[in-house]
């Protein structure tokens, strides 16, 4: 579930001129959780930070998050993070939007078929 939340709701990057940090922060999101739940998520809740620093030990991810937030703010890069519940709602909403687009492609008249 954690990998799905961190990746599936975010857009794909197609701009070759986009900087590495911007691409990583645009295409993944982090899931907010209390520090005492870090062991349960196993560091996967910091997926954007992991993409920026893949060799960083997971016990340092929360600490580095503050630096990433500061960097993103200073460079006007959106750093997406939300609670576990909100990220589930967000991803389901994104999947519904994609399904609606596919339905429109399957029905060129623009009428959604309800059966």
C-alpha atoms as one frame of an Amber mdcrd trajectory, in Angstrom:
protein
   0.000   0.000   0.000   2.758   2.443   0.939   4.486   2.254  -2.462   1.140
   2.718  -4.204   0.373   5.817  -2.151   3.763   7.368  -2.750   3.764   6.857
  -6.525   0.350   6.196  -8.092  -1.225   9.545  -7.256   1.578  11.644  -8.666
   2.116  12.684 -12.284   4.872  11.354 -14.502   7.608  13.769 -15.466   8.240
  14.304 -19.164  10.338  17.475 -19.116  13.991  16.568 -19.841  15.105  20.018
 -18.667  13.553  19.536 -15.223  16.069  19.386 -12.376  16.608  16.113 -10.536
  15.223  17.376  -7.177  12.136  18.837  -8.853  11.484  15.617 -10.758  11.796
  13.513  -7.603   9.498  15.790  -5.595   6.984  16.126  -8.441   6.636  12.387
  -9.026   6.480  11.000  -5.471   4.870  12.014  -2.214   5.525  11.276   1.411
   3.008  10.023   3.950   2.842  11.836   7.269   2.737   9.662  10.344   3.797
  10.022  13.953   7.393   9.140  14.729   6.366   6.133  16.803   4.894   4.546
  13.633   8.130   4.798  11.649   8.928   1.154  12.447   5.603   0.033  10.949
   6.120   1.937   7.687   9.765   0.878   7.534  10.866   4.184   6.005   8.524
   3.795   3.024   6.520   6.813   4.197   9.508   8.957   3.127   9.507   7.837
  -0.499  10.256  11.285  -2.000  13.224  11.707   0.323  14.377   8.170  -0.486
  14.304   9.042  -4.204  16.452  12.109  -3.527  18.891  10.223  -1.281  18.581
   6.480  -2.065  21.506   5.417   0.146  20.413   7.379   3.208  19.694   5.017
   6.118  16.016   4.985   6.994  16.636   6.090  10.586  17.827   9.440   9.131
  14.880  10.032   6.745  12.741  11.963   9.246  15.672  14.233  10.102  16.426
  14.954   6.429  12.765  15.699   5.753  13.126  19.085   7.470  16.013  19.926
   5.133  14.026  18.827   2.075  11.033  20.933   3.140  13.305  23.964   3.534
  14.997  23.321   0.168  11.646  22.914  -1.588  10.291  26.130  -0.101  13.418
  28.115  -0.974  13.361  26.802  -4.564   9.590  27.034  -5.051   9.240  23.284
  -5.586   6.095  21.601  -4.331   6.835  18.914  -1.758   3.721  16.767  -1.414
   3.043  14.998   1.857  -0.237  14.096   3.501  -1.654  11.808   6.148  -2.174
   8.121   5.451  -5.962   8.559   5.264  -5.746  11.640   3.042  -3.185  10.014
   0.737  -5.539   7.040   0.259  -8.379   9.419  -0.668  -6.062  11.300  -3.019
  -4.841   8.176  -4.844  -8.371   6.770  -5.186  -9.473  10.136  -6.613  -6.602
  10.079  -9.114  -7.485   6.530 -10.173 -11.136   7.526 -10.656 -10.061  10.474
 -12.801  -7.953   8.161 -14.985 -10.797   5.632 -15.228 -13.157   8.416 -16.325
 -10.686   9.468 -19.034 -10.396   5.879 -20.265 -14.191   5.607 -20.338 -14.345
   8.725 -22.511 -11.780   7.243 -24.888 -13.843   4.075 -25.124 -16.932   6.125
 -25.925 -15.960   8.912 -28.361 -19.394  10.552 -28.176 -18.431  11.656 -24.682
 -21.306   9.859 -23.017 -20.351   7.748 -20.022 -22.113   4.402 -20.230 -23.965
   3.409 -17.103 -25.095  -0.181 -16.940
